[in-house]
PDB file of C-alpha atoms and ligand atoms in Angstrom:
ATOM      1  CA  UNK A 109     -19.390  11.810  14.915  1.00 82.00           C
ATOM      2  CA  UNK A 110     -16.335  13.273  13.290  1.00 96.00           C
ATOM      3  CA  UNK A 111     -16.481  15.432  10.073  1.00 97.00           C
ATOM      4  CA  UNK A 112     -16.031  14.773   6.998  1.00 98.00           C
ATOM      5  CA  UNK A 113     -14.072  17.065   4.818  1.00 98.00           C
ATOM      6  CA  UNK A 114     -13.035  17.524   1.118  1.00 98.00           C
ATOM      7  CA  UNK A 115     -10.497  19.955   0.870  1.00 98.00           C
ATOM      8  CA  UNK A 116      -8.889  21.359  -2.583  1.00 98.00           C
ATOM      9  CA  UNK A 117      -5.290  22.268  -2.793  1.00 98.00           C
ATOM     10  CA  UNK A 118      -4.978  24.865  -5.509  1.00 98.00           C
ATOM     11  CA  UNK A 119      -0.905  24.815  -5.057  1.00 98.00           C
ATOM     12  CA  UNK A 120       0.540  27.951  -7.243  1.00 98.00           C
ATOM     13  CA  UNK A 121      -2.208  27.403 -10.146  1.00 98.00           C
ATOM     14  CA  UNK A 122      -4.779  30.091 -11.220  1.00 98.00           C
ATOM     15  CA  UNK A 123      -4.809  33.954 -11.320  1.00 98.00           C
ATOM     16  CA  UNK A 124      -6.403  36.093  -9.484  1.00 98.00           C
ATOM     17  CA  UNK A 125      -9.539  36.042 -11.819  1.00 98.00           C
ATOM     18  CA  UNK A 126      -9.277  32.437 -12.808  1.00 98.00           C
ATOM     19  CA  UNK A 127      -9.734  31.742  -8.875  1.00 98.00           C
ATOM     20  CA  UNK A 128     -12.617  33.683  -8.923  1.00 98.00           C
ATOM     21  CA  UNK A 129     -14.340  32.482 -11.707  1.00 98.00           C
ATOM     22  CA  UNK A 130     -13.262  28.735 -10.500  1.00 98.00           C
ATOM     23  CA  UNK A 131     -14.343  29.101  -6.553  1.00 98.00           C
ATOM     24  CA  UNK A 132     -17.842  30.666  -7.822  1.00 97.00           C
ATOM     25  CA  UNK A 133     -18.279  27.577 -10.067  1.00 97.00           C
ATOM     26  CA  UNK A 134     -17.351  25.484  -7.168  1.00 98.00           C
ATOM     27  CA  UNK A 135     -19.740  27.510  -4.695  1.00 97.00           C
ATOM     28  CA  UNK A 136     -23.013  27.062  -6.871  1.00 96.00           C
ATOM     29  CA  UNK A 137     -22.534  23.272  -7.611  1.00 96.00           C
ATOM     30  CA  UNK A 138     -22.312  22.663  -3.823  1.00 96.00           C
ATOM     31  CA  UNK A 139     -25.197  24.985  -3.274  1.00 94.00           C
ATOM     32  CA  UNK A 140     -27.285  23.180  -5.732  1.00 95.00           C
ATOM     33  CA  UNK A 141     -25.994  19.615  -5.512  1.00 96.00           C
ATOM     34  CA  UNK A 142     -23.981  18.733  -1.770  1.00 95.00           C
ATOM     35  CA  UNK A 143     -26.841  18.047   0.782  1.00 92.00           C
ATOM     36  CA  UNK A 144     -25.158  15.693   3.448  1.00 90.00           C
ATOM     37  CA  UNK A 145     -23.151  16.910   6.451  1.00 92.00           C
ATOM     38  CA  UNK A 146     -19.575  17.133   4.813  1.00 97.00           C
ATOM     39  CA  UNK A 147     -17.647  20.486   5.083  1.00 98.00           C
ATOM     40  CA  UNK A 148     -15.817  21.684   1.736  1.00 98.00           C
ATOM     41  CA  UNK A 149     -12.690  23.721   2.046  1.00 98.00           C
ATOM     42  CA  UNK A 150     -10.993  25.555  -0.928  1.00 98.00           C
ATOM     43  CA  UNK A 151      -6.991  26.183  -0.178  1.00 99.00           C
ATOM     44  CA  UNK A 152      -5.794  28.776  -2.497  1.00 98.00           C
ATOM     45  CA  UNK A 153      -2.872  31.324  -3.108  1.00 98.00           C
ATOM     46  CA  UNK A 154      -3.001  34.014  -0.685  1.00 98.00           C
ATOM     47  CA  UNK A 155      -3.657  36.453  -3.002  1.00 98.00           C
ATOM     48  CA  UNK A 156      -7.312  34.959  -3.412  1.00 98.00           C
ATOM     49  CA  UNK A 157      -8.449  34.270   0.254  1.00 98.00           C
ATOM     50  CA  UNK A 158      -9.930  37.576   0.921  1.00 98.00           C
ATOM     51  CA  UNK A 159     -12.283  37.532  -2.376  1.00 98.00           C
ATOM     52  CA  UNK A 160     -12.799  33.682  -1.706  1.00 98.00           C
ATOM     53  CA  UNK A 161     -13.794  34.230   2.120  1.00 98.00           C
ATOM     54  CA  UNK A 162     -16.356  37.115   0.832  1.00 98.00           C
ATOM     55  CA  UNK A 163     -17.952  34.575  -1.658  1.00 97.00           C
ATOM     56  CA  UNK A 164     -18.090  31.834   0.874  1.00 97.00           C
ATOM     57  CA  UNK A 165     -20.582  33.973   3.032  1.00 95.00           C
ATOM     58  CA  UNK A 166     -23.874  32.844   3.130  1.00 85.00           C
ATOM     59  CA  UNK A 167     -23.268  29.336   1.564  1.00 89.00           C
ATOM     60  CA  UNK A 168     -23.588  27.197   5.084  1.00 85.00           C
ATOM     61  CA  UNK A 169     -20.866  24.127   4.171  1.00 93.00           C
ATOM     62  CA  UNK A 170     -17.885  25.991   1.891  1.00 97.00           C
ATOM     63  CA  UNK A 171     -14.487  27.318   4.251  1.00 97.00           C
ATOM     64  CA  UNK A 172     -11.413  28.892   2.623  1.00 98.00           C
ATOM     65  CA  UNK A 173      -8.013  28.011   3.800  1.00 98.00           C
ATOM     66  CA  UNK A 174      -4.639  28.878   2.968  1.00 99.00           C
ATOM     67  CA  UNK A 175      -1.421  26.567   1.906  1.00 98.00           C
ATOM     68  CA  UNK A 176       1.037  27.484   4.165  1.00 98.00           C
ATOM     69  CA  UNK A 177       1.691  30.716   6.907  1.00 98.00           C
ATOM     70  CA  UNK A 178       5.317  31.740   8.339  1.00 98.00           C
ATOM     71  CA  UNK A 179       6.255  30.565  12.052  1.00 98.00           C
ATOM     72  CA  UNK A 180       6.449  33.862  13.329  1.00 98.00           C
ATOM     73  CA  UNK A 181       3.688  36.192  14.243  1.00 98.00           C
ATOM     74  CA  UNK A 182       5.176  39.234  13.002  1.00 98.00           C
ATOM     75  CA  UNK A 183       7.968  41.404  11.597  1.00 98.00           C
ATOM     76  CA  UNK A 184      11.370  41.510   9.141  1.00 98.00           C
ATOM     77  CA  UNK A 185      10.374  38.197   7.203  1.00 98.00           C
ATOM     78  CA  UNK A 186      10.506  39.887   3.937  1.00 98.00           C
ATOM     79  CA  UNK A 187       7.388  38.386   1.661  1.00 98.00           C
ATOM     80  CA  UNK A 188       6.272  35.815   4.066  1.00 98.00           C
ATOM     81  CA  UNK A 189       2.932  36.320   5.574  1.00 98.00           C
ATOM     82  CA  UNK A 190       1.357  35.862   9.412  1.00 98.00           C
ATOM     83  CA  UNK A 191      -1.272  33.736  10.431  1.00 98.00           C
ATOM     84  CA  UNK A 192      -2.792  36.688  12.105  1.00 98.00           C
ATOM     85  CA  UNK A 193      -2.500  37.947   8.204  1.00 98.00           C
ATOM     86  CA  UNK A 194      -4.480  34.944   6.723  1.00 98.00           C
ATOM     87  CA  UNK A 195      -7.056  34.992   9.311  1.00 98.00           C
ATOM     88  CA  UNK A 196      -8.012  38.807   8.289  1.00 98.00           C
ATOM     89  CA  UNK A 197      -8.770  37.876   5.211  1.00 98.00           C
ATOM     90  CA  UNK A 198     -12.006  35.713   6.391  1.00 98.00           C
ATOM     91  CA  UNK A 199      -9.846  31.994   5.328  1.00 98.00           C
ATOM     92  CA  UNK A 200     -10.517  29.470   8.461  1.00 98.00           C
ATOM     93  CA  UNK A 201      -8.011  26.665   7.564  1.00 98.00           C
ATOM     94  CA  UNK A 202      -4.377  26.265   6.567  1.00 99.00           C
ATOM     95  CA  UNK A 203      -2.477  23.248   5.306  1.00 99.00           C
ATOM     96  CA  UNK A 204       0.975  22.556   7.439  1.00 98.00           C
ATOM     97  CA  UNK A 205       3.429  20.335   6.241  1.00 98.00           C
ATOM     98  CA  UNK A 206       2.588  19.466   2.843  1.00 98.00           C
ATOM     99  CA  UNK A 207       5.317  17.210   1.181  1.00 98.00           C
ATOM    100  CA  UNK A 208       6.081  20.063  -1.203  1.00 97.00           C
ATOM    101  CA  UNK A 209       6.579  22.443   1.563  1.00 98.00           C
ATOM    102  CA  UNK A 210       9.116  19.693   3.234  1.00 98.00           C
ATOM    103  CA  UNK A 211      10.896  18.806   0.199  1.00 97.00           C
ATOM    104  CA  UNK A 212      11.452  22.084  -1.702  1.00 97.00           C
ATOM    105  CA  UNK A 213      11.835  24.862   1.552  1.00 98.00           C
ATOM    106  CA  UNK A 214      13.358  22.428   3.841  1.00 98.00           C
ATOM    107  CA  UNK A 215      10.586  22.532   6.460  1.00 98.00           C
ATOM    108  CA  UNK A 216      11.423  19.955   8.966  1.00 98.00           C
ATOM    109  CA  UNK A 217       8.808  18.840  11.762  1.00 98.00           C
ATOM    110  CA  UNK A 218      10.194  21.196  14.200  1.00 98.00           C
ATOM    111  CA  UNK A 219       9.880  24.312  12.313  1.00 98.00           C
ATOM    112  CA  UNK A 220       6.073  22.712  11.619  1.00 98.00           C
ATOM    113  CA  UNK A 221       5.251  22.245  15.221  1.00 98.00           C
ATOM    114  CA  UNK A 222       5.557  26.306  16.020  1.00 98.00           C
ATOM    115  CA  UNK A 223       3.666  27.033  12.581  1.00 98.00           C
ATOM    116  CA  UNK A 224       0.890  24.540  14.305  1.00 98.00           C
ATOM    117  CA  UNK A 225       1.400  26.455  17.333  1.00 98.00           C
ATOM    118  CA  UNK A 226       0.543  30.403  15.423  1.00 98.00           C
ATOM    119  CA  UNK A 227      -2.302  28.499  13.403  1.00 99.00           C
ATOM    120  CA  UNK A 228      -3.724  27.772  16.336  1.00 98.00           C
ATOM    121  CA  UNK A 229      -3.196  31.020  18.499  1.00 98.00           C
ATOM    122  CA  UNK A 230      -4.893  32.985  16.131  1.00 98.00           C
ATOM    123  CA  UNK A 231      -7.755  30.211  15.448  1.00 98.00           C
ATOM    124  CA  UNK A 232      -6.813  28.987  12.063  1.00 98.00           C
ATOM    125  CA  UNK A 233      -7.654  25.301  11.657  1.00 98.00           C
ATOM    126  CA  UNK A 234      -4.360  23.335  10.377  1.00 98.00           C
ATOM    127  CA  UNK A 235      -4.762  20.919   7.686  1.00 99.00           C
ATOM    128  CA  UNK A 236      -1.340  18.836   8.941  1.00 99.00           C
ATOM    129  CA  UNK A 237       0.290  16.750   6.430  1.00 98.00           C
ATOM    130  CA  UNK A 238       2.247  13.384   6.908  1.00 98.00           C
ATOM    131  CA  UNK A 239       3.517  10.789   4.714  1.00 98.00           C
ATOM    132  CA  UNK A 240       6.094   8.801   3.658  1.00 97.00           C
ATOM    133  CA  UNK A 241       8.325   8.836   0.117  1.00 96.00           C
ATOM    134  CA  UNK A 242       8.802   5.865  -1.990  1.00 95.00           C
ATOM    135  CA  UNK A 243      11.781   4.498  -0.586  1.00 95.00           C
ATOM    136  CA  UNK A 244      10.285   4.770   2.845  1.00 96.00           C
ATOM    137  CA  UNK A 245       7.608   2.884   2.184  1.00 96.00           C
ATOM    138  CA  UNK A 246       9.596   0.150   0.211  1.00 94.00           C
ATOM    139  CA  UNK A 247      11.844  -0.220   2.971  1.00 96.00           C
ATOM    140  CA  UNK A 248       8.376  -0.681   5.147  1.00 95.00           C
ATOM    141  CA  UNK A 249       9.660   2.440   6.931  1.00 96.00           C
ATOM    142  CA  UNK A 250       6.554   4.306   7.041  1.00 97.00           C
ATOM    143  CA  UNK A 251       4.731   3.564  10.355  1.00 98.00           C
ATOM    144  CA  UNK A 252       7.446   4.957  12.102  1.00 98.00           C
ATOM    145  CA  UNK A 253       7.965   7.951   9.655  1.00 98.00           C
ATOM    146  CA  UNK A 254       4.512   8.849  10.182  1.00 98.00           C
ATOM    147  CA  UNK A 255       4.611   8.709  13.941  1.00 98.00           C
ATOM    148  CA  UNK A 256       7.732  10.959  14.052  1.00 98.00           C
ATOM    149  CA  UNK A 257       5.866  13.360  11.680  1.00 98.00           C
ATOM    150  CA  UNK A 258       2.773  13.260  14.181  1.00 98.00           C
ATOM    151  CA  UNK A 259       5.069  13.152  17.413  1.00 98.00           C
ATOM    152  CA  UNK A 260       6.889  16.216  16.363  1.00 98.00           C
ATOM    153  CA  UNK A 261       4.630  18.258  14.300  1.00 98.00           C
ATOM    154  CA  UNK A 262       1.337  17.996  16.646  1.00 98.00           C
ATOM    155  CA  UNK A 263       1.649  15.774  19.925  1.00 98.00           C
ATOM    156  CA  UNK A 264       3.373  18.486  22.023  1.00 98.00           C
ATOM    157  CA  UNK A 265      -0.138  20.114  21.886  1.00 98.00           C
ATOM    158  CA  UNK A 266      -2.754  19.370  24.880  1.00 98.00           C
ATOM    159  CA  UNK A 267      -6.099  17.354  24.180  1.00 98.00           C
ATOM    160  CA  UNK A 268      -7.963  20.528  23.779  1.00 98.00           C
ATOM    161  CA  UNK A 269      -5.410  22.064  21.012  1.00 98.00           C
ATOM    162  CA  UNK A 270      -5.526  18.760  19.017  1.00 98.00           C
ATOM    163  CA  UNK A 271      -8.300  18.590  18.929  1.00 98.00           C
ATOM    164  CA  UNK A 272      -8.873  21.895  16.329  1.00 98.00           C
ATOM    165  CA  UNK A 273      -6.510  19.815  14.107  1.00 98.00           C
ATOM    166  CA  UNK A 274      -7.391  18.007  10.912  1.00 98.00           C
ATOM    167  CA  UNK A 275      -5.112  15.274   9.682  1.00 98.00           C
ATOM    168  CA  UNK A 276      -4.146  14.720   6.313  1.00 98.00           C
ATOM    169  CA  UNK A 277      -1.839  11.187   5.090  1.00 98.00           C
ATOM    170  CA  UNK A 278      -0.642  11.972   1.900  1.00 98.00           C
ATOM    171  CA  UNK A 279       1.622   9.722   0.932  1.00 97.00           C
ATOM    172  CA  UNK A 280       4.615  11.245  -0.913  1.00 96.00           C
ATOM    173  CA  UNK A 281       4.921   8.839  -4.332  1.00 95.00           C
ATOM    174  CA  UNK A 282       1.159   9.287  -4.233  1.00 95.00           C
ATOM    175  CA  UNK A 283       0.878  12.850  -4.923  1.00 94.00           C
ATOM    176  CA  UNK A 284       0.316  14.379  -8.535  1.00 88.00           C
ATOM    177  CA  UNK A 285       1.521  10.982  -9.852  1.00 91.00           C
ATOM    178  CA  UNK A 286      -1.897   9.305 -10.672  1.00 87.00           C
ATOM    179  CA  UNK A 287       0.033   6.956  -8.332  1.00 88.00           C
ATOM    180  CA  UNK A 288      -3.116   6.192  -5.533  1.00 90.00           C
ATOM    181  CA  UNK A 289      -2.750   4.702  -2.653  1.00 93.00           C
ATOM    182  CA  UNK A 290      -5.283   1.573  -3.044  1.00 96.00           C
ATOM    183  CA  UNK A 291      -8.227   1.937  -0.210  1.00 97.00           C
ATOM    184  CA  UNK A 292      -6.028  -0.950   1.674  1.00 97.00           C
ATOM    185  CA  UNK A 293      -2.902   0.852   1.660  1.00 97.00           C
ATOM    186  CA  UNK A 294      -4.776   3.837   2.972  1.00 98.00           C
ATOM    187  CA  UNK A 295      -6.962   2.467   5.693  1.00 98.00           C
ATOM    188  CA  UNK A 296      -4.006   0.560   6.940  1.00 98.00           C
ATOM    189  CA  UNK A 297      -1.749   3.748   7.740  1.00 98.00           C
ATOM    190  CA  UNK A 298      -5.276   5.783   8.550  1.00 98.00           C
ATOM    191  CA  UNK A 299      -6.350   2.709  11.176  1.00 98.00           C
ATOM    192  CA  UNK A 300      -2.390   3.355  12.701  1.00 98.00           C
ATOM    193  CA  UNK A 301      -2.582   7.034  12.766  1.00 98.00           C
ATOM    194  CA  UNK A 302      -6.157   7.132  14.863  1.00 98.00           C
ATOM    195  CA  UNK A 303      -4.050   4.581  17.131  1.00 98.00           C
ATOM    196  CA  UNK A 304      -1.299   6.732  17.408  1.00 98.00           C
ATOM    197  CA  UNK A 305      -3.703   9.419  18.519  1.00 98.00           C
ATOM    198  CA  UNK A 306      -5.424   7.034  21.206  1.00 98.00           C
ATOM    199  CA  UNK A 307      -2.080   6.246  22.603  1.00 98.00           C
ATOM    200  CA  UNK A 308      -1.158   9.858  22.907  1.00 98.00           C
ATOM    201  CA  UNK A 309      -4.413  11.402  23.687  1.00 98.00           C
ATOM    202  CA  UNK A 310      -7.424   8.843  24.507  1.00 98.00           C
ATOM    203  CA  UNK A 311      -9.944   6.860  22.504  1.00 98.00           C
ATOM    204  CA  UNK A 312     -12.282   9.586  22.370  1.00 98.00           C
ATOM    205  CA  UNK A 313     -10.274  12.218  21.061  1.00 98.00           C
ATOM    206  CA  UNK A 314      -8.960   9.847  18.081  1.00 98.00           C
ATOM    207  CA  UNK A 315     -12.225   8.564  17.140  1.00 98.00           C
ATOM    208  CA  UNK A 316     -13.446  12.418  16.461  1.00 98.00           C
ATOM    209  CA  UNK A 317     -10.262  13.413  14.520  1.00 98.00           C
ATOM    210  CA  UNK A 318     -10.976  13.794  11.053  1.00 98.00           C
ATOM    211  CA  UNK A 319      -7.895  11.881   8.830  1.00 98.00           C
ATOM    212  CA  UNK A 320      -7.824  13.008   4.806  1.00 98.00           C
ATOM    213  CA  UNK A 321      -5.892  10.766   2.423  1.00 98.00           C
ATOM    214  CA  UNK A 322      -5.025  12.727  -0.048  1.00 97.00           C
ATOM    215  CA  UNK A 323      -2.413  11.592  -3.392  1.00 96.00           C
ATOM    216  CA  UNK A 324      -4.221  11.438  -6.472  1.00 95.00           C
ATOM    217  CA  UNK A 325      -7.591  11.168  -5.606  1.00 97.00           C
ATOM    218  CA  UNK A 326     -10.454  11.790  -8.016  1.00 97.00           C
ATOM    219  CA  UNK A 327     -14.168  10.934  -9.239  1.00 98.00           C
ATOM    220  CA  UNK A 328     -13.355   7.287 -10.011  1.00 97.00           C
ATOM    221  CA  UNK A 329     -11.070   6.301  -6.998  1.00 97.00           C
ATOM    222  CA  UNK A 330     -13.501   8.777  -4.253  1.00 98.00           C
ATOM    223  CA  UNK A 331     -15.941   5.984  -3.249  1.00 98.00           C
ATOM    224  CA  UNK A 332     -13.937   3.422  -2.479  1.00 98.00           C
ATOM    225  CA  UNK A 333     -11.188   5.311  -0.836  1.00 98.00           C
ATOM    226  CA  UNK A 334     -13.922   7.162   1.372  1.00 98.00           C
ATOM    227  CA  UNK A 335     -15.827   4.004   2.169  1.00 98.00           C
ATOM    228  CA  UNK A 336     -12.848   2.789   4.432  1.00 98.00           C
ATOM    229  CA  UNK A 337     -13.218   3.150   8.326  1.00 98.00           C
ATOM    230  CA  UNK A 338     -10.666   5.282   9.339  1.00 98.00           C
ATOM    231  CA  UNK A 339     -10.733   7.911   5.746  1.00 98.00           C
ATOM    232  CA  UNK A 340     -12.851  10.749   6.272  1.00 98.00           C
ATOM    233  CA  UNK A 341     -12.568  12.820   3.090  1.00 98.00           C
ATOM    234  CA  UNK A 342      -9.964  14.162   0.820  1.00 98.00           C
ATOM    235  CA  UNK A 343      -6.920  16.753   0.302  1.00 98.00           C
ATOM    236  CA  UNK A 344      -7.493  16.658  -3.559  1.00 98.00           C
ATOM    237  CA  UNK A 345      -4.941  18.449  -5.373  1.00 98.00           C
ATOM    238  CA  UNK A 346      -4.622  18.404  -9.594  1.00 97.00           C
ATOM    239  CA  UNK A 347      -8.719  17.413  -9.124  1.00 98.00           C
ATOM    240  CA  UNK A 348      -9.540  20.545  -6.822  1.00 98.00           C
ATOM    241  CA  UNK A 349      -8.558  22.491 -10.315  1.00 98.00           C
ATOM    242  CA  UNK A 350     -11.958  21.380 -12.150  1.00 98.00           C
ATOM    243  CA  UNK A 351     -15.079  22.320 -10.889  1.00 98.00           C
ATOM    244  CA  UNK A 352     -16.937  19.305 -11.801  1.00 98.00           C
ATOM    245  CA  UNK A 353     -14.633  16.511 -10.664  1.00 98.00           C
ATOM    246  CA  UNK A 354     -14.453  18.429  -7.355  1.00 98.00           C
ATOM    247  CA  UNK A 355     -17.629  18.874  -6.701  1.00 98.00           C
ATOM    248  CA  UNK A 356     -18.426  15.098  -7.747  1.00 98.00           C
ATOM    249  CA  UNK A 357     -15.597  14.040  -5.276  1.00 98.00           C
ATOM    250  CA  UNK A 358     -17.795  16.501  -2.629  1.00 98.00           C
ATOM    251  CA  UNK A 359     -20.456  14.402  -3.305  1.00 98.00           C
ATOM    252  CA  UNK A 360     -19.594  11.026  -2.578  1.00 98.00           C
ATOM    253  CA  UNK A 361     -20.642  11.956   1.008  1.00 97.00           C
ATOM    254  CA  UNK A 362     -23.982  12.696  -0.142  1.00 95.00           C
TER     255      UNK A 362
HETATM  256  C1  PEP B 253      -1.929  17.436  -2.826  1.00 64.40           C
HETATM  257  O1  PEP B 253      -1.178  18.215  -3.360  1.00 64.40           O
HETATM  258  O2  PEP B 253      -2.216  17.587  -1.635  1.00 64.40           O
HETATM  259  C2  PEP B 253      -2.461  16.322  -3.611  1.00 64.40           C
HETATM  260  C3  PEP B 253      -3.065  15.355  -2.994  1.00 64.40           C
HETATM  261  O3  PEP B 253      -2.256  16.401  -4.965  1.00 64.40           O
HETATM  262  P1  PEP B 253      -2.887  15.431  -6.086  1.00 64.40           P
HETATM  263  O4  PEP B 253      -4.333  15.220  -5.742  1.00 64.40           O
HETATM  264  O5  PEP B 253      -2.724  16.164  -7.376  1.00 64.40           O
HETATM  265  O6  PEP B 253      -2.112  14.158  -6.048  1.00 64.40           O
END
């Protein structure tokens, strides 16, 4: 059985003490309230993963993971930081390839593969995002978007690499909209991404990949979008922000 997984996205939101106060928050309502077999993960600024990993200790389901990590494993990359970095700090997962991080720094599938590559080398979980923008998916260009995103960004891996990798569609005119996808729009591209996976890999390996949607998900739009088939949690982002919606998204696996 693949996992399920709810993942937040804190983006550039909170202070250091605000992320404090907001991951303990988080950390006691799934303590006291998430009893089925889903994972959480919290994604925050670096500057919180340390004091976020400490917290997480001792609370079976909750995993911190960062938002991004540089390609290279060390040296003169002034104010980026190192996967080998982000693992110190006790965070398990990072997200690679989020549409902000390919729109606004220009990070193209190529430059994502070898960040997939130091995730990986230094056991860090990716979180790998594809989608497609609004004009891609009115032209009905977005199957084949999505399978150069996945062909470039994660099939040069073997079976055995992949399969430490958690997918995440996130379609672009989706995300921090209030734009959702509706569940058919997302099982559809979720059913052809596991396909894309058995064609590369084999049947077994797809059907034990966990696949997030993630674009304006919350409490309301949860159930039905994680009753599909082929959707497996969430990458929540503006949501991930409140305690209680998050934790009520958390729960729809209960
Ligand atoms: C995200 O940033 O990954 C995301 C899904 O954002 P939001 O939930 O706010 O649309």
């Amino acid at each position: 059985m693949r996992k399920k997984i709810v993942a937040g996205n804190w983006k550039m939101n909170l202070d250091y003490q605000e992320g404090v106060s907001l991951f303990s928050e988080i950390a006691h309502m799934v303590k006291d309230e998430v009893y089925g077999q889903q994972e959480v993960v919290v994604c925050s600024p670096y500057i919180h993963l340390y004091a976020l990993a400490e917290l997480s200790k001792g609370i079976d389901r909750i995993s911190v993971g960062a938002e991004n990590l540089y390609q290279e494993e060390a040296g003169a990359y002034t104010g980026e930081i190192s996967a080998k970095q982000i693992k110190s700090t006790g965070a398990s997962y990072v997200i690679v390839g989020h549409s902000e991080r390919r729109a606004y720094f220009g990070e193209t599938n190529e430059v994502l593969a070898q960040k997939i590559d130091v995730a990986l080398k230094f056991q860090l979980k990716p979180i790998y995002c594809v989608g497609e923008t609004k004009e891609e998916r009115e032209s009905e260009q977005y199957f084949e978007v999505i399978r150069e995103q996945l062909q470039k960004g994660v099939f040069h891996l073997s079976a055995e690499a992949f399969a430490q990798v958690v997918l995440a569609y996130e379609p672009v005119w989706a995300i921090g909209t209030g734009l959702t996808a509706s569940p058919e729009q997302a099982q559809e591209v979720h059913a052809y991404i596991r396909k894309c996976v058995a064609e590369k890999y084999d049947e077994t390996l797809a059907n034990d990949t966990t696949i997030l949607y993630g674009g304006s998900c919350n409490p309301k739009n949860a159930p039905d979008l994680f009753s599909q088939a082929d959707i497996d949690g969430g990458l929540i982002g503006g949501a991930s922000l409140k305690s209680r919606d998050f934790t009520d998204i958390v729960k729809v696996f209960n």
